[in-house]
Short mmCIF file of C-alpha atoms in Angstrom, two decimals:
data_model
loop_
_atom_site.label_atom_id
_atom_site.label_comp_id
_atom_site.label_asym_id
_atom_site.label_seq_id
_atom_site.Cartn_x
_atom_site.Cartn_y
_atom_site.Cartn_z
CA MET J 1 43.32 -3.17 61.67
CA ALA J 2 45.74 -2.97 58.80
CA ILE J 3 47.05 0.37 57.82
CA PHE J 4 47.02 1.13 54.10
CA ARG J 5 50.52 1.72 52.81
CA GLU J 6 51.10 3.51 49.53
CA LYS J 7 53.65 2.08 47.16
CA ASP J 8 56.67 4.19 46.55
CA VAL J 9 58.15 5.07 43.16
CA PHE J 10 60.47 2.08 43.04
CA GLU J 11 57.73 -0.44 43.71
CA ARG J 12 55.53 1.11 41.00
CA ARG J 13 58.43 1.07 38.51
CA ASP J 14 59.18 -2.57 39.26
CA ALA J 15 55.50 -3.51 38.85
CA ALA J 16 55.33 -1.71 35.47
CA ASN J 17 58.50 -3.44 34.26
CA ALA J 18 57.15 -6.81 35.36
CA ALA J 19 53.92 -6.16 33.45
CA LYS J 20 55.88 -5.21 30.32
CA ARG J 21 57.98 -8.38 30.58
CA ALA J 22 54.84 -10.49 30.98
CA MET J 23 53.30 -8.94 27.86
CA LEU J 24 56.51 -9.50 25.89
CA GLU J 25 56.67 -13.13 26.97
CA LYS J 26 53.03 -13.62 26.06
CA PHE J 27 53.68 -12.14 22.61
CA LYS J 28 56.77 -14.30 22.11
CA ALA J 29 54.86 -17.39 23.22
CA LYS J 30 52.22 -16.76 20.55
CA PRO J 31 52.14 -19.68 18.11
CA ALA J 32 53.29 -19.16 14.51
CA ALA J 33 50.85 -18.88 11.58
CA ASP J 34 51.61 -22.42 10.43
CA ASP J 35 50.92 -23.95 13.84
CA PRO J 36 48.17 -26.63 13.62
CA ALA J 37 46.11 -24.98 16.39
CA VAL J 38 46.20 -21.63 14.57
CA VAL J 39 45.32 -23.27 11.25
CA ALA J 40 42.43 -25.13 12.89
CA LYS J 41 41.15 -21.92 14.48
CA GLN J 42 41.35 -20.09 11.13
CA ALA J 43 39.48 -22.91 9.42
CA GLU J 44 36.81 -22.77 12.10
CA ARG J 45 36.45 -19.01 11.69
CA LYS J 46 36.25 -19.42 7.91
CA ALA J 47 33.53 -22.07 8.29
CA VAL J 48 31.58 -19.78 10.62
CA LEU J 49 31.87 -16.90 8.13
CA GLU J 50 30.75 -19.11 5.23
CA ALA J 51 27.80 -20.39 7.24
CA ARG J 52 26.88 -16.81 8.13
CA ALA J 53 27.09 -15.78 4.46
CA ILE J 54 24.87 -18.72 3.46
CA ARG J 55 22.32 -17.82 6.14
CA GLN J 56 22.40 -14.17 5.04
CA ALA J 57 21.88 -15.16 1.38
CA GLU J 58 18.97 -17.43 2.34
CA LYS J 59 17.46 -14.66 4.44
CA GLU J 60 17.80 -12.20 1.55
CA LYS J 61 16.24 -14.72 -0.86
CA GLN J 62 13.29 -15.24 1.48
CA LYS J 63 12.89 -11.49 1.82
CA GLN J 64 12.85 -11.05 -1.96
CA GLU J 65 10.30 -13.87 -2.32
CA ARG J 66 8.14 -12.29 0.37
CA LEU J 67 8.34 -8.88 -1.30
CA ALA J 68 7.47 -10.40 -4.69
CA ARG J 69 4.53 -12.30 -3.17
CA GLU J 70 3.28 -9.13 -1.44
CA ALA J 71 3.61 -7.14 -4.68
CA GLU J 72 1.64 -9.82 -6.54
CA GLU J 73 -1.08 -9.84 -3.88
CA ARG J 74 -1.22 -6.04 -3.94
CA ALA J 75 -1.51 -6.05 -7.75
CA THR J 76 -4.31 -8.66 -7.53
CA ARG J 77 -6.16 -6.58 -4.93
CA GLU J 78 -5.75 -3.42 -7.00
CA ALA J 79 -6.99 -5.19 -10.13
CA ALA J 80 -10.01 -6.51 -8.24
CA ALA J 81 -10.71 -3.05 -6.84
CA GLU J 82 -10.39 -1.54 -10.31
CA ALA J 83 -12.75 -4.14 -11.76
CA GLU J 84 -15.22 -3.50 -8.96
CA ARG J 85 -14.97 0.25 -9.51
CA LEU J 86 -15.57 -0.18 -13.25
CA ALA J 87 -18.55 -2.46 -12.60
CA ALA J 88 -20.01 0.08 -10.19
CA GLU J 89 -19.42 2.85 -12.71
CA GLU J 90 -21.11 0.85 -15.49
CA ALA J 91 -24.04 0.08 -13.17
CA ALA J 92 -24.34 3.78 -12.35
CA GLN J 93 -24.29 4.66 -16.05
CA ALA J 94 -26.90 2.02 -16.83
CA ASP J 95 -29.07 3.31 -13.98
CA ALA J 96 -28.68 6.88 -15.24
CA LYS J 97 -29.63 5.79 -18.78
CA GLN J 98 -32.67 3.95 -17.44
CA ARG J 99 -33.79 7.00 -15.43
CA GLU J 100 -33.26 9.20 -18.49
CA ALA J 101 -35.28 6.79 -20.66
CA GLU J 102 -38.08 6.73 -18.06
CA GLU J 103 -38.05 10.54 -17.90
CA ASN J 104 -38.17 10.79 -21.70
CA GLU J 105 -41.03 8.29 -21.77
CA ARG J 106 -42.91 10.30 -19.13
CA ILE J 107 -42.36 13.52 -21.09
CA ALA J 108 -43.50 11.84 -24.32
CA ARG J 109 -46.61 10.53 -22.53
CA LEU J 110 -47.38 14.02 -21.19
CA LEU J 111 -46.92 15.53 -24.64
CA SER J 112 -49.14 12.91 -26.26
CA ASP J 113 -51.77 13.48 -23.54
CA GLU J 114 -51.57 17.22 -24.20
CA VAL J 115 -51.98 16.62 -27.94
CA GLU J 116 -55.00 14.38 -27.24
CA ARG J 117 -56.54 17.02 -24.97
CA LYS J 118 -56.05 19.69 -27.61
CA ALA J 119 -57.54 17.41 -30.27
CA LYS J 120 -60.60 16.71 -28.04
CA ARG J 121 -60.97 20.42 -27.28
CA ASP J 122 -60.74 21.31 -30.94
CA ALA J 123 -63.29 18.58 -31.70
CA ARG J 124 -65.65 20.00 -29.08
CA TYR J 125 -65.23 23.49 -30.45
CA ALA J 126 -65.83 22.28 -34.00
CA ALA J 127 -68.89 20.28 -32.88
CA ARG J 128 -70.32 23.25 -31.03
CA LYS J 129 -69.70 25.51 -33.94
CA SER J 130 -71.36 23.09 -36.34
CA ARG J 131 -74.37 22.67 -34.02
CA VAL J 132 -75.02 26.33 -33.77
CA GLY J 133 -74.73 26.96 -37.44
CA ARG J 134 -74.05 30.58 -37.12
CA THR J 135 -71.02 32.61 -36.31
CA PRO J 136 -71.08 34.23 -32.92
CA PRO J 137 -70.89 37.98 -32.82
CA GLY J 138 -67.39 39.28 -33.08
CA PHE J 139 -66.17 36.29 -35.08
CA SER J 140 -65.70 36.43 -38.75
CA GLY J 141 -65.62 33.14 -40.31
#
């Protein structure tokens, strides 16, 4: 079985220096801005960004169209509901007017019947009075 051995200060320092040198070499090995590979990569990134912007604009356009369509449908539904409400209100008013007319007709019929009854009663009284030919006691006529 292997025994774990800790690194001493010198080994750690050498490892850190080696890592720093590797990073420096990597940075120095980085291609310049006018390198064809870098230019190609930048062009690719630019194309991806433009495509993303086009997709985003299309998505926004579709969203606006959808919102406009929904607003139009909502306005149509509200107009239909308003028209239906007005029609129901007019029907209720017409029904109320009809009931009022029927009630007035019934009242007029009752009043005319009452007038006829009074006229018949008065006619009976007058006929009785004319048949008798004399004034009953207590009446002065």
